[in-house]
PDB file of C-alpha atoms and ligand atoms in Angstrom:
ATOM      1  CA  MET A   1      17.395 129.682 115.483  1.00 85.00           C
ATOM      2  CA  ASN A   2      17.958 131.535 112.200  1.00 93.00           C
ATOM      3  CA  PRO A   3      21.440 132.989 111.859  1.00 97.00           C
ATOM      4  CA  ILE A   4      21.761 136.734 112.422  1.00 97.00           C
ATOM      5  CA  ILE A   5      23.825 138.434 109.726  1.00 98.00           C
ATOM      6  CA  VAL A   6      24.499 142.103 110.384  1.00 98.00           C
ATOM      7  CA  ALA A   7      25.874 144.331 107.610  1.00 98.00           C
ATOM      8  CA  ASN A   8      28.013 147.116 109.044  1.00 98.00           C
ATOM      9  CA  TRP A   9      28.316 149.575 106.166  1.00 98.00           C
ATOM     10  CA  LYS A  10      30.395 151.983 108.278  1.00 98.00           C
ATOM     11  CA  MET A  11      30.716 155.330 106.390  1.00 98.00           C
ATOM     12  CA  ASN A  12      29.626 153.838 103.034  1.00 98.00           C
ATOM     13  CA  PRO A  13      28.350 154.225 100.347  1.00 98.00           C
ATOM     14  CA  GLN A  14      28.860 157.884  99.439  1.00 98.00           C
ATOM     15  CA  THR A  15      25.469 158.497  97.828  1.00 98.00           C
ATOM     16  CA  LEU A  16      21.838 157.764  98.588  1.00 96.00           C
ATOM     17  CA  LYS A  17      21.551 156.223  95.142  1.00 97.00           C
ATOM     18  CA  GLY A  18      24.337 153.781  96.040  1.00 97.00           C
ATOM     19  CA  ALA A  19      22.589 152.895  99.299  1.00 96.00           C
ATOM     20  CA  PHE A  20      19.311 152.233  97.469  1.00 95.00           C
ATOM     21  CA  GLU A  21      20.986 150.049  94.864  1.00 95.00           C
ATOM     22  CA  LEU A  22      22.845 147.972  97.433  1.00 96.00           C
ATOM     23  CA  THR A  23      19.739 147.509  99.561  1.00 95.00           C
ATOM     24  CA  LYS A  24      17.589 146.560  96.585  1.00 94.00           C
ATOM     25  CA  ALA A  25      20.098 143.970  95.356  1.00 95.00           C
ATOM     26  CA  VAL A  26      20.560 142.449  98.822  1.00 96.00           C
ATOM     27  CA  ARG A  27      16.838 142.301  99.489  1.00 95.00           C
ATOM     28  CA  LYS A  28      16.237 140.440  96.253  1.00 94.00           C
ATOM     29  CA  GLY A  29      19.087 138.022  96.913  1.00 95.00           C
ATOM     30  CA  VAL A  30      18.216 137.097 100.515  1.00 94.00           C
ATOM     31  CA  ARG A  31      14.428 137.152 100.233  1.00 90.00           C
ATOM     32  CA  SER A  32      13.983 133.414 100.602  1.00 88.00           C
ATOM     33  CA  ALA A  33      16.880 132.838 103.023  1.00 89.00           C
ATOM     34  CA  ASN A  34      16.040 131.724 106.545  1.00 92.00           C
ATOM     35  CA  ALA A  35      18.286 134.298 108.129  1.00 94.00           C
ATOM     36  CA  ASN A  36      17.790 137.530 110.055  1.00 95.00           C
ATOM     37  CA  VAL A  37      19.610 139.936 107.778  1.00 96.00           C
ATOM     38  CA  VAL A  38      20.065 143.412 109.248  1.00 97.00           C
ATOM     39  CA  LEU A  39      21.484 146.298 107.237  1.00 97.00           C
ATOM     40  CA  CYS A  40      23.185 149.043 109.256  1.00 98.00           C
ATOM     41  CA  PRO A  41      23.732 152.056 106.996  1.00 98.00           C
ATOM     42  CA  PRO A  42      24.946 155.498 108.079  1.00 98.00           C
ATOM     43  CA  TYR A  43      22.228 157.453 109.958  1.00 98.00           C
ATOM     44  CA  VAL A  44      21.536 159.738 106.992  1.00 97.00           C
ATOM     45  CA  PHE A  45      20.227 156.904 104.807  1.00 97.00           C
ATOM     46  CA  ILE A  46      18.057 155.212 107.431  1.00 96.00           C
ATOM     47  CA  PRO A  47      14.703 156.991 106.868  1.00 95.00           C
ATOM     48  CA  GLN A  48      14.685 156.487 103.103  1.00 93.00           C
ATOM     49  CA  LEU A  49      15.799 152.876 103.280  1.00 94.00           C
ATOM     50  CA  LEU A  50      13.183 152.119 105.898  1.00 92.00           C
ATOM     51  CA  ALA A  51      10.474 153.739 103.833  1.00 83.00           C
ATOM     52  CA  ALA A  52      11.280 152.055 100.574  1.00 75.00           C
ATOM     53  CA  LYS A  53      13.034 148.799 100.994  1.00 71.00           C
ATOM     54  CA  ASN A  54      11.286 146.536 103.438  1.00 78.00           C
ATOM     55  CA  MET A  55      14.394 145.192 105.181  1.00 87.00           C
ATOM     56  CA  GLU A  56      15.460 145.100 108.824  1.00 94.00           C
ATOM     57  CA  ILE A  57      17.460 148.256 109.370  1.00 96.00           C
ATOM     58  CA  GLY A  58      19.750 149.036 112.284  1.00 98.00           C
ATOM     59  CA  ALA A  59      21.972 151.930 113.291  1.00 98.00           C
ATOM     60  CA  GLN A  60      25.721 151.838 113.903  1.00 98.00           C
ATOM     61  CA  ASN A  61      25.533 153.834 117.118  1.00 98.00           C
ATOM     62  CA  CYS A  62      23.181 155.808 119.368  1.00 98.00           C
ATOM     63  CA  SER A  63      23.336 158.223 122.265  1.00 98.00           C
ATOM     64  CA  TRP A  64      23.118 157.168 125.906  1.00 97.00           C
ATOM     65  CA  GLN A  65      20.505 159.834 126.432  1.00 95.00           C
ATOM     66  CA  GLU A  66      16.857 159.743 125.499  1.00 91.00           C
ATOM     67  CA  GLN A  67      16.811 163.449 124.687  1.00 92.00           C
ATOM     68  CA  GLY A  68      18.547 166.699 125.503  1.00 92.00           C
ATOM     69  CA  PRO A  69      21.428 168.962 124.600  1.00 95.00           C
ATOM     70  CA  LEU A  70      23.940 166.634 122.927  1.00 95.00           C
ATOM     71  CA  THR A  71      24.937 168.245 119.655  1.00 96.00           C
ATOM     72  CA  GLY A  72      25.266 165.789 116.806  1.00 96.00           C
ATOM     73  CA  GLU A  73      23.873 162.784 118.675  1.00 97.00           C
ATOM     74  CA  VAL A  74      20.865 160.615 117.817  1.00 98.00           C
ATOM     75  CA  SER A  75      18.769 159.050 120.569  1.00 98.00           C
ATOM     76  CA  PRO A  76      17.712 155.414 120.673  1.00 98.00           C
ATOM     77  CA  ARG A  77      14.126 156.559 120.951  1.00 97.00           C
ATOM     78  CA  GLN A  78      14.410 158.480 117.679  1.00 97.00           C
ATOM     79  CA  LEU A  79      15.785 155.374 115.980  1.00 98.00           C
ATOM     80  CA  LYS A  80      12.993 153.213 117.341  1.00 97.00           C
ATOM     81  CA  ASP A  81      10.408 155.751 116.257  1.00 96.00           C
ATOM     82  CA  LEU A  82      11.760 155.672 112.690  1.00 95.00           C
ATOM     83  CA  GLY A  83      11.353 151.914 112.593  1.00 95.00           C
ATOM     84  CA  CYS A  84      14.879 150.734 113.339  1.00 96.00           C
ATOM     85  CA  SER A  85      15.020 147.469 115.180  1.00 96.00           C
ATOM     86  CA  TYR A  86      18.726 147.078 115.932  1.00 98.00           C
ATOM     87  CA  VAL A  87      21.739 149.122 116.959  1.00 98.00           C
ATOM     88  CA  ILE A  88      25.431 148.182 116.903  1.00 98.00           C
ATOM     89  CA  LEU A  89      27.195 149.311 120.078  1.00 98.00           C
ATOM     90  CA  GLY A  90      30.758 149.140 121.366  1.00 97.00           C
ATOM     91  CA  HIS A  91      32.452 148.780 117.987  1.00 98.00           C
ATOM     92  CA  SER A  92      36.240 148.868 118.355  1.00 96.00           C
ATOM     93  CA  GLU A  93      36.564 151.662 115.755  1.00 97.00           C
ATOM     94  CA  ARG A  94      34.464 153.913 117.964  1.00 97.00           C
ATOM     95  CA  LYS A  95      36.604 153.045 120.973  1.00 96.00           C
ATOM     96  CA  LYS A  96      39.907 153.565 119.150  1.00 94.00           C
ATOM     97  CA  GLU A  97      39.128 156.471 116.841  1.00 95.00           C
ATOM     98  CA  LEU A  98      36.471 158.348 118.792  1.00 95.00           C
ATOM     99  CA  GLY A  99      37.434 157.750 122.388  1.00 96.00           C
ATOM    100  CA  GLU A 100      34.361 155.751 123.336  1.00 97.00           C
ATOM    101  CA  THR A 101      34.868 154.137 126.741  1.00 97.00           C
ATOM    102  CA  LEU A 102      33.285 151.043 128.238  1.00 96.00           C
ATOM    103  CA  ALA A 103      31.411 153.299 130.655  1.00 96.00           C
ATOM    104  CA  MET A 104      29.826 155.076 127.663  1.00 97.00           C
ATOM    105  CA  VAL A 105      28.994 151.762 126.012  1.00 97.00           C
ATOM    106  CA  GLN A 106      27.330 150.547 129.217  1.00 96.00           C
ATOM    107  CA  ARG A 107      25.071 153.607 129.263  1.00 96.00           C
ATOM    108  CA  LYS A 108      24.288 153.255 125.554  1.00 97.00           C
ATOM    109  CA  VAL A 109      23.298 149.615 125.943  1.00 97.00           C
ATOM    110  CA  ALA A 110      20.978 150.463 128.824  1.00 96.00           C
ATOM    111  CA  ALA A 111      19.394 153.347 126.874  1.00 96.00           C
ATOM    112  CA  ALA A 112      18.962 151.282 123.706  1.00 97.00           C
ATOM    113  CA  LEU A 113      17.304 148.425 125.590  1.00 97.00           C
ATOM    114  CA  THR A 114      14.966 150.866 127.335  1.00 96.00           C
ATOM    115  CA  ALA A 115      13.976 152.160 123.882  1.00 97.00           C
ATOM    116  CA  LYS A 116      13.262 148.542 122.883  1.00 97.00           C
ATOM    117  CA  LEU A 117      16.042 148.276 120.322  1.00 98.00           C
ATOM    118  CA  ARG A 118      17.934 145.016 119.928  1.00 98.00           C
ATOM    119  CA  VAL A 119      21.615 145.486 120.651  1.00 98.00           C
ATOM    120  CA  ILE A 120      24.490 144.044 118.636  1.00 98.00           C
ATOM    121  CA  LEU A 121      27.184 144.376 121.284  1.00 98.00           C
ATOM    122  CA  CYS A 122      30.812 144.154 120.110  1.00 98.00           C
ATOM    123  CA  VAL A 123      33.513 142.968 122.500  1.00 98.00           C
ATOM    124  CA  GLU A 124      37.127 141.973 122.093  1.00 96.00           C
ATOM    125  CA  SER A 125      37.485 139.982 125.295  1.00 97.00           C
ATOM    126  CA  VAL A 126      35.605 138.185 128.039  1.00 97.00           C
ATOM    127  CA  ALA A 127      36.826 140.824 130.515  1.00 97.00           C
ATOM    128  CA  GLU A 128      35.136 143.562 128.458  1.00 96.00           C
ATOM    129  CA  LEU A 129      31.853 141.678 128.457  1.00 97.00           C
ATOM    130  CA  ARG A 130      32.095 141.151 132.232  1.00 95.00           C
ATOM    131  CA  THR A 131      32.548 144.896 132.761  1.00 95.00           C
ATOM    132  CA  LEU A 132      29.646 145.747 130.462  1.00 95.00           C
ATOM    133  CA  LYS A 133      27.399 143.226 132.157  1.00 93.00           C
ATOM    134  CA  LYS A 134      27.725 144.957 135.526  1.00 90.00           C
ATOM    135  CA  LYS A 135      25.401 147.752 134.387  1.00 84.00           C
ATOM    136  CA  VAL A 136      23.153 145.801 132.009  1.00 87.00           C
ATOM    137  CA  ARG A 137      20.484 143.939 133.895  1.00 80.00           C
ATOM    138  CA  SER A 138      19.241 141.633 131.156  1.00 89.00           C
ATOM    139  CA  PHE A 139      20.813 140.357 127.963  1.00 95.00           C
ATOM    140  CA  LYS A 140      17.426 139.298 126.621  1.00 93.00           C
ATOM    141  CA  ASN A 141      17.580 141.566 123.552  1.00 97.00           C
ATOM    142  CA  VAL A 142      21.333 141.488 123.139  1.00 98.00           C
ATOM    143  CA  ALA A 143      23.495 139.580 120.673  1.00 98.00           C
ATOM    144  CA  VAL A 144      27.178 139.605 121.551  1.00 98.00           C
ATOM    145  CA  VAL A 145      29.789 139.876 118.795  1.00 98.00           C
ATOM    146  CA  TYR A 146      33.283 138.559 119.352  1.00 98.00           C
ATOM    147  CA  GLU A 147      35.255 140.916 117.148  1.00 97.00           C
ATOM    148  CA  PRO A 148      38.999 141.194 117.808  1.00 95.00           C
ATOM    149  CA  SER A 149      40.186 144.442 116.190  1.00 94.00           C
ATOM    150  CA  PHE A 150      43.233 142.763 114.587  1.00 94.00           C
ATOM    151  CA  ALA A 151      40.832 140.599 112.557  1.00 95.00           C
ATOM    152  CA  ILE A 152      38.986 143.560 110.998  1.00 94.00           C
ATOM    153  CA  SER A 153      39.784 143.838 107.291  1.00 93.00           C
ATOM    154  CA  THR A 154      41.068 147.402 107.531  1.00 94.00           C
ATOM    155  CA  GLN A 155      43.219 146.659 110.587  1.00 92.00           C
ATOM    156  CA  GLY A 156      45.290 143.753 109.387  1.00 89.00           C
ATOM    157  CA  GLY A 157      42.535 141.242 108.775  1.00 94.00           C
ATOM    158  CA  ARG A 158      44.236 138.441 110.722  1.00 93.00           C
ATOM    159  CA  ARG A 159      42.429 135.139 110.435  1.00 93.00           C
ATOM    160  CA  VAL A 160      41.196 133.651 113.678  1.00 95.00           C
ATOM    161  CA  ALA A 161      40.965 129.849 113.686  1.00 96.00           C
ATOM    162  CA  PRO A 162      37.379 128.595 114.007  1.00 96.00           C
ATOM    163  CA  ARG A 163      38.344 126.464 117.027  1.00 96.00           C
ATOM    164  CA  HIS A 164      39.580 129.602 118.801  1.00 97.00           C
ATOM    165  CA  ILE A 165      36.285 131.326 117.910  1.00 97.00           C
ATOM    166  CA  ALA A 166      34.371 128.325 119.325  1.00 97.00           C
ATOM    167  CA  ALA A 167      36.349 128.520 122.584  1.00 98.00           C
ATOM    168  CA  MET A 168      35.569 132.237 122.876  1.00 98.00           C
ATOM    169  CA  VAL A 169      31.889 131.631 122.138  1.00 97.00           C
ATOM    170  CA  SER A 170      31.596 129.253 125.038  1.00 97.00           C
ATOM    171  CA  ARG A 171      33.457 131.618 127.410  1.00 98.00           C
ATOM    172  CA  LEU A 172      31.302 134.575 126.334  1.00 98.00           C
ATOM    173  CA  LYS A 173      28.111 132.561 126.763  1.00 97.00           C
ATOM    174  CA  LYS A 174      29.153 131.724 130.323  1.00 96.00           C
ATOM    175  CA  VAL A 175      29.062 135.456 131.071  1.00 96.00           C
ATOM    176  CA  ALA A 176      26.152 136.554 128.869  1.00 96.00           C
ATOM    177  CA  GLY A 177      23.900 133.531 129.326  1.00 95.00           C
ATOM    178  CA  ARG A 178      23.445 130.322 127.392  1.00 94.00           C
ATOM    179  CA  ASN A 179      20.597 131.655 125.248  1.00 95.00           C
ATOM    180  CA  VAL A 180      22.340 134.856 124.184  1.00 97.00           C
ATOM    181  CA  PRO A 181      23.422 134.583 120.532  1.00 97.00           C
ATOM    182  CA  VAL A 182      27.130 135.069 119.927  1.00 98.00           C
ATOM    183  CA  LEU A 183      28.270 136.259 116.494  1.00 98.00           C
ATOM    184  CA  TYR A 184      31.723 136.642 115.013  1.00 98.00           C
ATOM    185  CA  GLY A 185      33.129 139.699 113.268  1.00 98.00           C
ATOM    186  CA  GLY A 186      36.379 140.375 111.438  1.00 97.00           C
ATOM    187  CA  SER A 187      36.969 139.894 107.696  1.00 96.00           C
ATOM    188  CA  VAL A 188      34.092 137.455 107.333  1.00 97.00           C
ATOM    189  CA  ASP A 189      33.385 136.773 103.653  1.00 97.00           C
ATOM    190  CA  ALA A 190      31.365 134.268 101.654  1.00 97.00           C
ATOM    191  CA  LYS A 191      34.233 131.791 101.635  1.00 96.00           C
ATOM    192  CA  SER A 192      34.968 131.793 105.369  1.00 96.00           C
ATOM    193  CA  MET A 193      31.342 131.998 106.549  1.00 97.00           C
ATOM    194  CA  ARG A 194      30.530 128.280 106.498  1.00 96.00           C
ATOM    195  CA  ASP A 195      33.529 127.192 108.582  1.00 96.00           C
ATOM    196  CA  ILE A 196      32.988 130.033 111.020  1.00 97.00           C
ATOM    197  CA  MET A 197      29.329 129.010 111.453  1.00 96.00           C
ATOM    198  CA  THR A 198      29.908 125.301 111.825  1.00 95.00           C
ATOM    199  CA  LYS A 199      33.321 124.974 113.472  1.00 97.00           C
ATOM    200  CA  GLY A 200      33.234 128.361 115.199  1.00 97.00           C
ATOM    201  CA  ASN A 201      29.876 127.526 116.740  1.00 95.00           C
ATOM    202  CA  VAL A 202      28.491 131.049 116.267  1.00 97.00           C
ATOM    203  CA  GLN A 203      24.921 132.130 115.574  1.00 97.00           C
ATOM    204  CA  GLY A 204      25.844 134.637 112.895  1.00 98.00           C
ATOM    205  CA  ALA A 205      28.256 137.362 111.830  1.00 98.00           C
ATOM    206  CA  LEU A 206      28.946 141.079 111.792  1.00 98.00           C
ATOM    207  CA  VAL A 207      30.195 141.886 108.306  1.00 98.00           C
ATOM    208  CA  GLY A 208      31.985 145.029 107.133  1.00 98.00           C
ATOM    209  CA  ALA A 209      33.768 145.080 103.768  1.00 98.00           C
ATOM    210  CA  ALA A 210      31.968 142.041 102.338  1.00 98.00           C
ATOM    211  CA  SER A 211      28.573 143.636 103.055  1.00 98.00           C
ATOM    212  CA  LEU A 212      29.261 146.396 100.522  1.00 98.00           C
ATOM    213  CA  LYS A 213      29.338 143.999  97.578  1.00 98.00           C
ATOM    214  CA  ALA A 214      25.832 142.655  96.994  1.00 97.00           C
ATOM    215  CA  LYS A 215      26.871 139.404  95.312  1.00 98.00           C
ATOM    216  CA  GLU A 216      29.468 138.558  97.938  1.00 98.00           C
ATOM    217  CA  PHE A 217      27.095 139.397 100.775  1.00 98.00           C
ATOM    218  CA  ILE A 218      24.232 137.335  99.346  1.00 97.00           C
ATOM    219  CA  ALA A 219      26.579 134.350  98.956  1.00 97.00           C
ATOM    220  CA  LEU A 220      27.771 134.877 102.533  1.00 98.00           C
ATOM    221  CA  VAL A 221      24.190 134.799 103.863  1.00 97.00           C
ATOM    222  CA  LYS A 222      23.519 131.577 101.962  1.00 96.00           C
ATOM    223  CA  ASN A 223      26.694 129.995 103.331  1.00 96.00           C
ATOM    224  CA  ALA A 224      25.516 130.776 106.858  1.00 96.00           C
ATOM    225  CA  LEU A 225      22.467 128.519 106.494  1.00 92.00           C
TER     226      LEU A 225
HETATM  227  P1  PGA B   1      35.260 143.699 108.216  1.00 95.00           P
HETATM  228  O1  PGA B   1      34.572 144.659 109.295  1.00 95.00           O
HETATM  229  O2  PGA B   1      34.271 142.608 107.898  1.00 95.00           O
HETATM  230  O3  PGA B   1      35.559 144.581 107.041  1.00 95.00           O
HETATM  231  O4  PGA B   1      36.489 143.159 108.860  1.00 95.00           O
HETATM  232  C1  PGA B   1      33.825 144.131 110.354  1.00 95.00           C
HETATM  233  C2  PGA B   1      33.500 145.209 111.349  1.00 95.00           C
HETATM  234  O5  PGA B   1      34.339 146.081 111.601  1.00 95.00           O
HETATM  235  O6  PGA B   1      32.403 145.218 111.909  1.00 95.00           O
END
């Protein structure tokens, strides 16, 4: 299986021009790589990047509802209709900063799968995954990300030993299913990628800060192969 490398741009860059430039550089650099590279820009850039840049594009969030009166929300169906293929759900920043609960994440996962999006599902523990699984019938189009918040670059960036990651991967697979890809997230950069892939036994990574620098990100993708 090709590694899945998901770029989580968060609330960056600040201009459409910046988003175009980053996408163009990444596309050129990873063109021949045997990896599923998914760029997840802020919602506002998605239509233009989809139209012009010929890369897999995902969103960083979606609503749990298909339609209706939810001011400021974007439905999974709208994302699918635009041409998005993936959505990141359950990110710890949304839980901590925006009050997103596991019950909300459960509903979002179900809605995204119904809309035929692939879900990049972030968890910090096996217990969280167990809770989420209760309401999600199939993990067929789900990739689980083990992303402890203390490892995220803006929250301390603590290094997690690859053997600890490997142990978590096997525990998470016991809950999600053997064939469900498990990725790692938290300060992954070009230098750490190879060890995380090989010794951490993951099928890819969710990348924040390092995905905003084209050169670094391209090197990271190559080190995942
Ligand atoms: P980081 O972010 O790579 O900057 O730690 C990862 C994430 O929050 O998804």
